[in-house]
PDB file of C-alpha atoms in Angstrom:
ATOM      1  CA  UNK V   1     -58.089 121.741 184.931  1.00  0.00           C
ATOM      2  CA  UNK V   2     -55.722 123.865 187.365  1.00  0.00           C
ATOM      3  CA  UNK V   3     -56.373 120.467 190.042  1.00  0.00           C
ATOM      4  CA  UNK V   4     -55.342 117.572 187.381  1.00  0.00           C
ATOM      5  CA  UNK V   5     -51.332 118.784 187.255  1.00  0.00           C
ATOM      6  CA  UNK V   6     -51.232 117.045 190.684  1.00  0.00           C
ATOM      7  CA  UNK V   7     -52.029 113.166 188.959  1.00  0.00           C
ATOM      8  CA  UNK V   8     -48.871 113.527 186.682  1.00  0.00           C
ATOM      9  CA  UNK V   9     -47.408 110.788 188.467  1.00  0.00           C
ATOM     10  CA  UNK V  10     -50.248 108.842 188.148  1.00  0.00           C
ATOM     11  CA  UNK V  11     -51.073 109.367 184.305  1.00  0.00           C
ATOM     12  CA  UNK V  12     -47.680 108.265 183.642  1.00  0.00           C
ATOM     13  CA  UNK V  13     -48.366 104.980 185.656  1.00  0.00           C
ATOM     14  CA  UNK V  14     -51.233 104.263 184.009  1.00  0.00           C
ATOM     15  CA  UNK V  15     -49.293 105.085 180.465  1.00  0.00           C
ATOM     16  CA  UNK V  16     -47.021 102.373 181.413  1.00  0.00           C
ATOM     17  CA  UNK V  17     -49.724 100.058 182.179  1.00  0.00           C
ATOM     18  CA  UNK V  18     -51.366 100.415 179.340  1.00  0.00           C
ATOM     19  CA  UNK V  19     -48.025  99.520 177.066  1.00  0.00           C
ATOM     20  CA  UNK V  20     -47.640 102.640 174.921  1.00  0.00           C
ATOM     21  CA  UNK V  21     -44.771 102.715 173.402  1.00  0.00           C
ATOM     22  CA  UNK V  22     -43.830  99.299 173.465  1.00  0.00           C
ATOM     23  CA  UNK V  23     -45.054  98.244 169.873  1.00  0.00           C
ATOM     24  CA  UNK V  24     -42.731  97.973 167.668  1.00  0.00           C
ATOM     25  CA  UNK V  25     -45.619  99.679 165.051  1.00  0.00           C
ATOM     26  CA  UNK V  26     -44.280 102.949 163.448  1.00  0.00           C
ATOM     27  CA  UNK V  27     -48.037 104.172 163.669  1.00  0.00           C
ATOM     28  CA  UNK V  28     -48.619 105.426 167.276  1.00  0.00           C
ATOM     29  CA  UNK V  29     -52.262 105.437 168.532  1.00  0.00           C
ATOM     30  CA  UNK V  30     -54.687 108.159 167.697  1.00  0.00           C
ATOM     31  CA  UNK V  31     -56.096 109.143 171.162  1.00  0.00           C
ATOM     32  CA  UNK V  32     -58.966 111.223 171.817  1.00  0.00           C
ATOM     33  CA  UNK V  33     -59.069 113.278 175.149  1.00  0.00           C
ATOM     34  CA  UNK V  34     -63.128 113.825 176.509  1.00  0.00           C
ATOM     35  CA  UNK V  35     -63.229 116.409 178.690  1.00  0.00           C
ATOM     36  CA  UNK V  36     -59.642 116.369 178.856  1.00  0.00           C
ATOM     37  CA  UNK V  37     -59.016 119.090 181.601  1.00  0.00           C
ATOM     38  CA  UNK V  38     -55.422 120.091 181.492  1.00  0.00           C
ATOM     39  CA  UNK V  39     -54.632 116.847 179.301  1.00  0.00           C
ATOM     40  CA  UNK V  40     -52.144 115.906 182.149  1.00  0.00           C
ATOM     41  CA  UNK V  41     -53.181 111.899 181.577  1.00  0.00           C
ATOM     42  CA  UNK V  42     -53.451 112.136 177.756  1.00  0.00           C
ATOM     43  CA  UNK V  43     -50.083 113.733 176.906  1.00  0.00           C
ATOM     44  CA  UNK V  44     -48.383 111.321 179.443  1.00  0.00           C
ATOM     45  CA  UNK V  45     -49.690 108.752 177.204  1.00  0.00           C
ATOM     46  CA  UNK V  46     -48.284 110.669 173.918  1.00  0.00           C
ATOM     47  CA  UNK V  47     -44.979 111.384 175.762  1.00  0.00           C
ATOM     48  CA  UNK V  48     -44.148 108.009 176.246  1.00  0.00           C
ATOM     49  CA  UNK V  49     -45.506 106.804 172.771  1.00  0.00           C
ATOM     50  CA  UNK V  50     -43.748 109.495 170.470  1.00  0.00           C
ATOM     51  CA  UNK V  51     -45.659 108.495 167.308  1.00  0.00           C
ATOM     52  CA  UNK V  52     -49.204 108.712 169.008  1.00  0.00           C
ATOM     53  CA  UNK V  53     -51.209 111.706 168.301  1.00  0.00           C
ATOM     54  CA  UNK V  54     -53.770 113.820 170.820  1.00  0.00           C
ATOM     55  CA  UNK V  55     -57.481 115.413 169.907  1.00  0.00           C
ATOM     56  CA  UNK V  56     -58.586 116.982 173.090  1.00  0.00           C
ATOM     57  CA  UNK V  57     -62.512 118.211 173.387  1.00  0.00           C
ATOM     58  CA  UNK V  58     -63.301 120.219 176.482  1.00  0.00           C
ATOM     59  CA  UNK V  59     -64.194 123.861 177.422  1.00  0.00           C
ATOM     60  CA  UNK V  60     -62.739 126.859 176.276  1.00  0.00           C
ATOM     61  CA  UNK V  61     -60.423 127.543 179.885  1.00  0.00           C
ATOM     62  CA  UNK V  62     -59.773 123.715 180.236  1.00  0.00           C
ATOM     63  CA  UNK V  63     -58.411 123.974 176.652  1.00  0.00           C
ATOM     64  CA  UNK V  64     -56.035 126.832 177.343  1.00  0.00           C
ATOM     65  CA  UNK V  65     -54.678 124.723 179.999  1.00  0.00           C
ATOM     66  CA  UNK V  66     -54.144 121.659 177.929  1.00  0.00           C
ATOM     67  CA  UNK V  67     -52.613 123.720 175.671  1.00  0.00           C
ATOM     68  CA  UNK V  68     -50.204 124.476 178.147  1.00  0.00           C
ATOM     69  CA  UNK V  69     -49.706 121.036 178.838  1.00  0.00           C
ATOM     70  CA  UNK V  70     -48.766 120.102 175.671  1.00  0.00           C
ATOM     71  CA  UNK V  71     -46.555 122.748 174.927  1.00  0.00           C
ATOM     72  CA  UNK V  72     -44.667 121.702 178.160  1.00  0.00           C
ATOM     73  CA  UNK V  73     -43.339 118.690 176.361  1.00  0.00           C
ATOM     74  CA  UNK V  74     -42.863 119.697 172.965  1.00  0.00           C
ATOM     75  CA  UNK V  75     -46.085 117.677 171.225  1.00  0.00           C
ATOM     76  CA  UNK V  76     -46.357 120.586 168.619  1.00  0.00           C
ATOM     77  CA  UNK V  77     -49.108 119.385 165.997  1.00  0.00           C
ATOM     78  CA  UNK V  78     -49.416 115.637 167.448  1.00  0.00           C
ATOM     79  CA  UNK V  79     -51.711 117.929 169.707  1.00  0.00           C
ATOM     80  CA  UNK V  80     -55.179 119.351 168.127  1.00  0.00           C
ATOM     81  CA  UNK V  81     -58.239 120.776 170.425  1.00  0.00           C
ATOM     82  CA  UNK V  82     -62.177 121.096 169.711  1.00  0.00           C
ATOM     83  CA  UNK V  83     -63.648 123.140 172.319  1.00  0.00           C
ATOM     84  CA  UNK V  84     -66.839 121.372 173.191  1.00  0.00           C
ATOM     85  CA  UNK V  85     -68.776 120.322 175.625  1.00  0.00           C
ATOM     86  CA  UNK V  86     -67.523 116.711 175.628  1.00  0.00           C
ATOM     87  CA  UNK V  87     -70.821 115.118 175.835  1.00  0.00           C
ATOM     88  CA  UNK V  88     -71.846 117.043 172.738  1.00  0.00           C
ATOM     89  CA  UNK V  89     -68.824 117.549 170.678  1.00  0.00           C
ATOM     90  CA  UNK V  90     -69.211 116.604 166.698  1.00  0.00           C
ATOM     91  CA  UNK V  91     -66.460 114.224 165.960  1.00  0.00           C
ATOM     92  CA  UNK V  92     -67.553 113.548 162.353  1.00  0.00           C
ATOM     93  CA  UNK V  93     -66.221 110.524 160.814  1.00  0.00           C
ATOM     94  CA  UNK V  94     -62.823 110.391 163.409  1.00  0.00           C
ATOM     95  CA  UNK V  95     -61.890 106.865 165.254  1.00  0.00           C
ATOM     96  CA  UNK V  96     -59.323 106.731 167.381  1.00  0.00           C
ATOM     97  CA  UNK V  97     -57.268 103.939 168.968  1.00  0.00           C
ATOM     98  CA  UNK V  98     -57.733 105.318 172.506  1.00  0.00           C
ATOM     99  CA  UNK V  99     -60.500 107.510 174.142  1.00  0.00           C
ATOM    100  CA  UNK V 100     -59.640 108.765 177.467  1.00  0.00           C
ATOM    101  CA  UNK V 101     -61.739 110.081 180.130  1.00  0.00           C
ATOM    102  CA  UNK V 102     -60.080 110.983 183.031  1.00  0.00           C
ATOM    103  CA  UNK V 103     -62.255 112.310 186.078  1.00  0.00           C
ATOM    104  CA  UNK V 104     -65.116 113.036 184.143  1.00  0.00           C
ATOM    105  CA  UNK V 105     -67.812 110.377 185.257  1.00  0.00           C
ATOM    106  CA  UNK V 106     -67.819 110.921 188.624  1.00  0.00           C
ATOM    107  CA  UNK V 107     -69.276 114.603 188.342  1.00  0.00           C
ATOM    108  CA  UNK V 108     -72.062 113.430 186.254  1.00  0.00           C
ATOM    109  CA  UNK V 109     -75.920 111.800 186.605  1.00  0.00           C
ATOM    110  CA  UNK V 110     -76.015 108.358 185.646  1.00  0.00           C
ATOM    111  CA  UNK V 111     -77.696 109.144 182.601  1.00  0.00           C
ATOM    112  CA  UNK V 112     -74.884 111.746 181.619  1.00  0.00           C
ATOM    113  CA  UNK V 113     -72.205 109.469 182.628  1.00  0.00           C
ATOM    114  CA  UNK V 114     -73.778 106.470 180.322  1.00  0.00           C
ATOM    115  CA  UNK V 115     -73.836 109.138 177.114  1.00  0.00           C
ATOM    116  CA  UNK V 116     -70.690 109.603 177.645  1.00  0.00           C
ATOM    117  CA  UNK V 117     -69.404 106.486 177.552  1.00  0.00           C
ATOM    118  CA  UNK V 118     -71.350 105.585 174.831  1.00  0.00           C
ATOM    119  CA  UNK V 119     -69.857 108.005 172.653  1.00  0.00           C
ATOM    120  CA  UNK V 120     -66.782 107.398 173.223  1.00  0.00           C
ATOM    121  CA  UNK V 121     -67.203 103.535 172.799  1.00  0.00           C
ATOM    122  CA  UNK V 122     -68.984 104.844 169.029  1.00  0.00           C
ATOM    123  CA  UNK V 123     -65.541 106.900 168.616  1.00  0.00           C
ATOM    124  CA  UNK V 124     -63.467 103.658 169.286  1.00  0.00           C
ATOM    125  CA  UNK V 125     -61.773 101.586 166.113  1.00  0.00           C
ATOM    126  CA  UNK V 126     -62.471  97.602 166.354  1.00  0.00           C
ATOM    127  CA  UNK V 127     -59.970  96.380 168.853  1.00  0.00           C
ATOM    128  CA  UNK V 128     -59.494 100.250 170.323  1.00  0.00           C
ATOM    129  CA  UNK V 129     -60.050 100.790 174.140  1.00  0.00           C
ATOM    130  CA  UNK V 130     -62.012 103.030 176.193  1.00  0.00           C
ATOM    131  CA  UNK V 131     -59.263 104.519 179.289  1.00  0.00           C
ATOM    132  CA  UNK V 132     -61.200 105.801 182.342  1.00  0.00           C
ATOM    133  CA  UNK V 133     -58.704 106.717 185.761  1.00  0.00           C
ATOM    134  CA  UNK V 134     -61.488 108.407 187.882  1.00  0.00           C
ATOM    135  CA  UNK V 135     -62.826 107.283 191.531  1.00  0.00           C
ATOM    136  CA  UNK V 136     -64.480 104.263 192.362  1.00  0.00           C
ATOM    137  CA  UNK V 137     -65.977 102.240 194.866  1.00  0.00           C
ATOM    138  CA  UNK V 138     -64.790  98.890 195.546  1.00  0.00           C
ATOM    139  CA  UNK V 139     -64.874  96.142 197.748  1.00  0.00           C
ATOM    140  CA  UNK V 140     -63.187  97.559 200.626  1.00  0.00           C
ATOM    141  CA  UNK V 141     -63.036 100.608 202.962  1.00  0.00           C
ATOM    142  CA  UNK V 142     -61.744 103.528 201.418  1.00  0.00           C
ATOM    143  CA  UNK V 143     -58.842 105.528 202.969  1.00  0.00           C
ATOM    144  CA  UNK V 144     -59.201 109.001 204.241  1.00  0.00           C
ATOM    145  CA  UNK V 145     -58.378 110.501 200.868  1.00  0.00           C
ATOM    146  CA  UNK V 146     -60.643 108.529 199.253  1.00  0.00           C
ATOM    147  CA  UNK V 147     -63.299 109.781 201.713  1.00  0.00           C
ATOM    148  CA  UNK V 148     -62.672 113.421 201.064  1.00  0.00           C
ATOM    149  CA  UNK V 149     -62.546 113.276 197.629  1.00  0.00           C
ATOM    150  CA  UNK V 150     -66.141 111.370 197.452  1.00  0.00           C
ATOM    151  CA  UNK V 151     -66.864 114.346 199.698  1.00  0.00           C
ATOM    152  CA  UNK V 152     -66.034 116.642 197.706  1.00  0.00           C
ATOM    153  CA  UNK V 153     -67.499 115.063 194.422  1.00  0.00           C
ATOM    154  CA  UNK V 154     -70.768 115.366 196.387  1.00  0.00           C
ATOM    155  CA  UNK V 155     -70.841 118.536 197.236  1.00  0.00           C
ATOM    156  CA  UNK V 156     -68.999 120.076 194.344  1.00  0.00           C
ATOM    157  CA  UNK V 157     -71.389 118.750 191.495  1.00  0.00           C
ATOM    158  CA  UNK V 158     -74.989 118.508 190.758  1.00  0.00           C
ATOM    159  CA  UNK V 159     -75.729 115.157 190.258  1.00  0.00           C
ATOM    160  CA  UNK V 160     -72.133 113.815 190.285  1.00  0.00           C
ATOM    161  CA  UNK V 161     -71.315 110.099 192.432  1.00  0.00           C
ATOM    162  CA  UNK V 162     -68.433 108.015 193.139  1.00  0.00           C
ATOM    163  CA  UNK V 163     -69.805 104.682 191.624  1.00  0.00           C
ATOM    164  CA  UNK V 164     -69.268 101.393 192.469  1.00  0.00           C
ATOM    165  CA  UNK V 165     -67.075  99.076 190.211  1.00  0.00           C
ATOM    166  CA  UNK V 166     -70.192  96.702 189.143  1.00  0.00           C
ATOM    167  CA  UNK V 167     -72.516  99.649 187.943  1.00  0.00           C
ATOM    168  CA  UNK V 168     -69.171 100.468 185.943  1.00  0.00           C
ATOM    169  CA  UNK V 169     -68.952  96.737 184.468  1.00  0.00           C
ATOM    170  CA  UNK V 170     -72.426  97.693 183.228  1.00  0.00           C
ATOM    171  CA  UNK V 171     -72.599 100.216 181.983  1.00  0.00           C
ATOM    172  CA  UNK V 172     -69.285  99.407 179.228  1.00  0.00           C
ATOM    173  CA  UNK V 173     -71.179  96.264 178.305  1.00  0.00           C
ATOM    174  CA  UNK V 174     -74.231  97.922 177.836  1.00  0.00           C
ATOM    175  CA  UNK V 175     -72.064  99.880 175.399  1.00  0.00           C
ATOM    176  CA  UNK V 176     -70.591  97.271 173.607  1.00  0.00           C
ATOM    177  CA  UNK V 177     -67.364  97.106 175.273  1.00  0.00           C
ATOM    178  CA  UNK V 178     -65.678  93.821 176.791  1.00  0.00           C
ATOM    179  CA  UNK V 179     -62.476  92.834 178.266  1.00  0.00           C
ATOM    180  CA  UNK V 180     -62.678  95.472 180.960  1.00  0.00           C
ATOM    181  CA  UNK V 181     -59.935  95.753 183.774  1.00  0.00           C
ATOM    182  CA  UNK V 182     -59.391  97.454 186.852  1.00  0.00           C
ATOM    183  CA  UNK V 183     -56.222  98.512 188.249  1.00  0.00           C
ATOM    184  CA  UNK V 184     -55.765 100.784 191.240  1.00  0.00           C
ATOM    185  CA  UNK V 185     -53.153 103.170 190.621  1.00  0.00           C
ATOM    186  CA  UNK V 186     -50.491 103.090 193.268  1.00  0.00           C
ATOM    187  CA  UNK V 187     -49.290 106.715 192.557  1.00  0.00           C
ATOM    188  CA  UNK V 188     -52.277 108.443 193.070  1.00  0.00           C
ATOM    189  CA  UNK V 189     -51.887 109.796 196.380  1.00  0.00           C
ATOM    190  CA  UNK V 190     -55.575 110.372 195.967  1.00  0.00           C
ATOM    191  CA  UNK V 191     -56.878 106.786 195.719  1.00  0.00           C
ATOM    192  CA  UNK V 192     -57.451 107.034 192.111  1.00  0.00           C
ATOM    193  CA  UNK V 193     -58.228 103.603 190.127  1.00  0.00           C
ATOM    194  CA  UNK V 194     -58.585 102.817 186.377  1.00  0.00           C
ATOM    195  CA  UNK V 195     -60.707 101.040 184.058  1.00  0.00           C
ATOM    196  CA  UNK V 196     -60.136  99.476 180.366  1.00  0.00           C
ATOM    197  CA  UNK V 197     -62.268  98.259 178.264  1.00  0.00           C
ATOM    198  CA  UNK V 198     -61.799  97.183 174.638  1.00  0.00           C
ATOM    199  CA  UNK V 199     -64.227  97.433 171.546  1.00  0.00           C
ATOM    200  CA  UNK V 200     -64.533  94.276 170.140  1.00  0.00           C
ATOM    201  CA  UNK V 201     -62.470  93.643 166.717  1.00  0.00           C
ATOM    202  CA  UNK V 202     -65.076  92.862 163.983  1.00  0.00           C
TER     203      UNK V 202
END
């Protein structure tokens, strides 16, 4: 959680990417945090969309530190935690207009890393879209701190993997989802990169 203050930068690039803010909609987006960490990239998102609302599921340290986070900028009760395991957490009859998962798939198996996404896809109103800023492997050679943070993802987790950008594409249509997008995220000084994909409207 401690690590994640560092991508502030970058969550609020990819919170201008993704538009929040710039409806004209008095209801903000209901976003759901999994695993959220210290919540850096989720409350970017809900700082720059004022009406938007947070419900963060993670561990009970990682939740202390998003609470942090969210005190920081003043989200009061826009902000609510479940402290969860993320893959497990009980989310009753709740749909949200944005899941996030920021870093999370990387330090998982494949079969962990599909769960996840599938739950969060099931936690996703028609037209809602799944957020996921994380490492990846593309096309081309990967700088040196790209390289050391694949390193470190290897040695640091079980079964974790940087995975390539086609076993991503996958795995969100084998979930339902379409419409995905990737978009490197110039302010990572980490090499991070993020992926959207929408539920389809019914």
């Amino acid at each position: 959680a401690a690590t994640q203050w560092v991508h502030t930068s970058a969550a609020m690039q990819a919170a201008e990417i993704l538009n929040l803010g710039g409806s004209s909609s008095p209801a903000g987006p209901r976003i759901l945090d999994l695993g959220c960490g210290s919540a850096v990239w989720s409350c970017a998102m809900a700082h720059r969309d004022a009406a938007s609302s947070i419900v963060a599921v993670d561990n009970a340290a990682a939740i202390k530190s998003a609470k942090s986070t969210a005190e920081s900028i003043g989200l009061g009760d826009r902000f609510r935690t479940i402290e969860s395991d993320p893959r497990q957490a009980s989310l009753g009859d709740a749909v949200f207009d944005l899941v996030v998962i920021a870093q999370q798939l990387s330090v998982f198996s494949d079969d962990q890393a599909v769960g996840l996404v599938r739950k969060a896809a099931q936690a996703l109103n028609p037209g809602g879209r799944l957020v996921l800023p994380d490492f990846y492997r593309g096309p081309g050679q990967p700088g040196l701190a790209e390289s050391v943070n694949r390193l470190e993802i290897h040695l640091s987790t079980p079964s974790g993997r940087v995975r390539d950008l086609r076993f991503c594409q996958q795995m969100l249509l084998d979930a339902g989802l379409d419409e995905i997008q990737f978009v490197y995220l110039p302010a990572s000084r980490h090499g991070l990169g993020m992926i959207v994909a929408k539920r389809p409207a019914d």
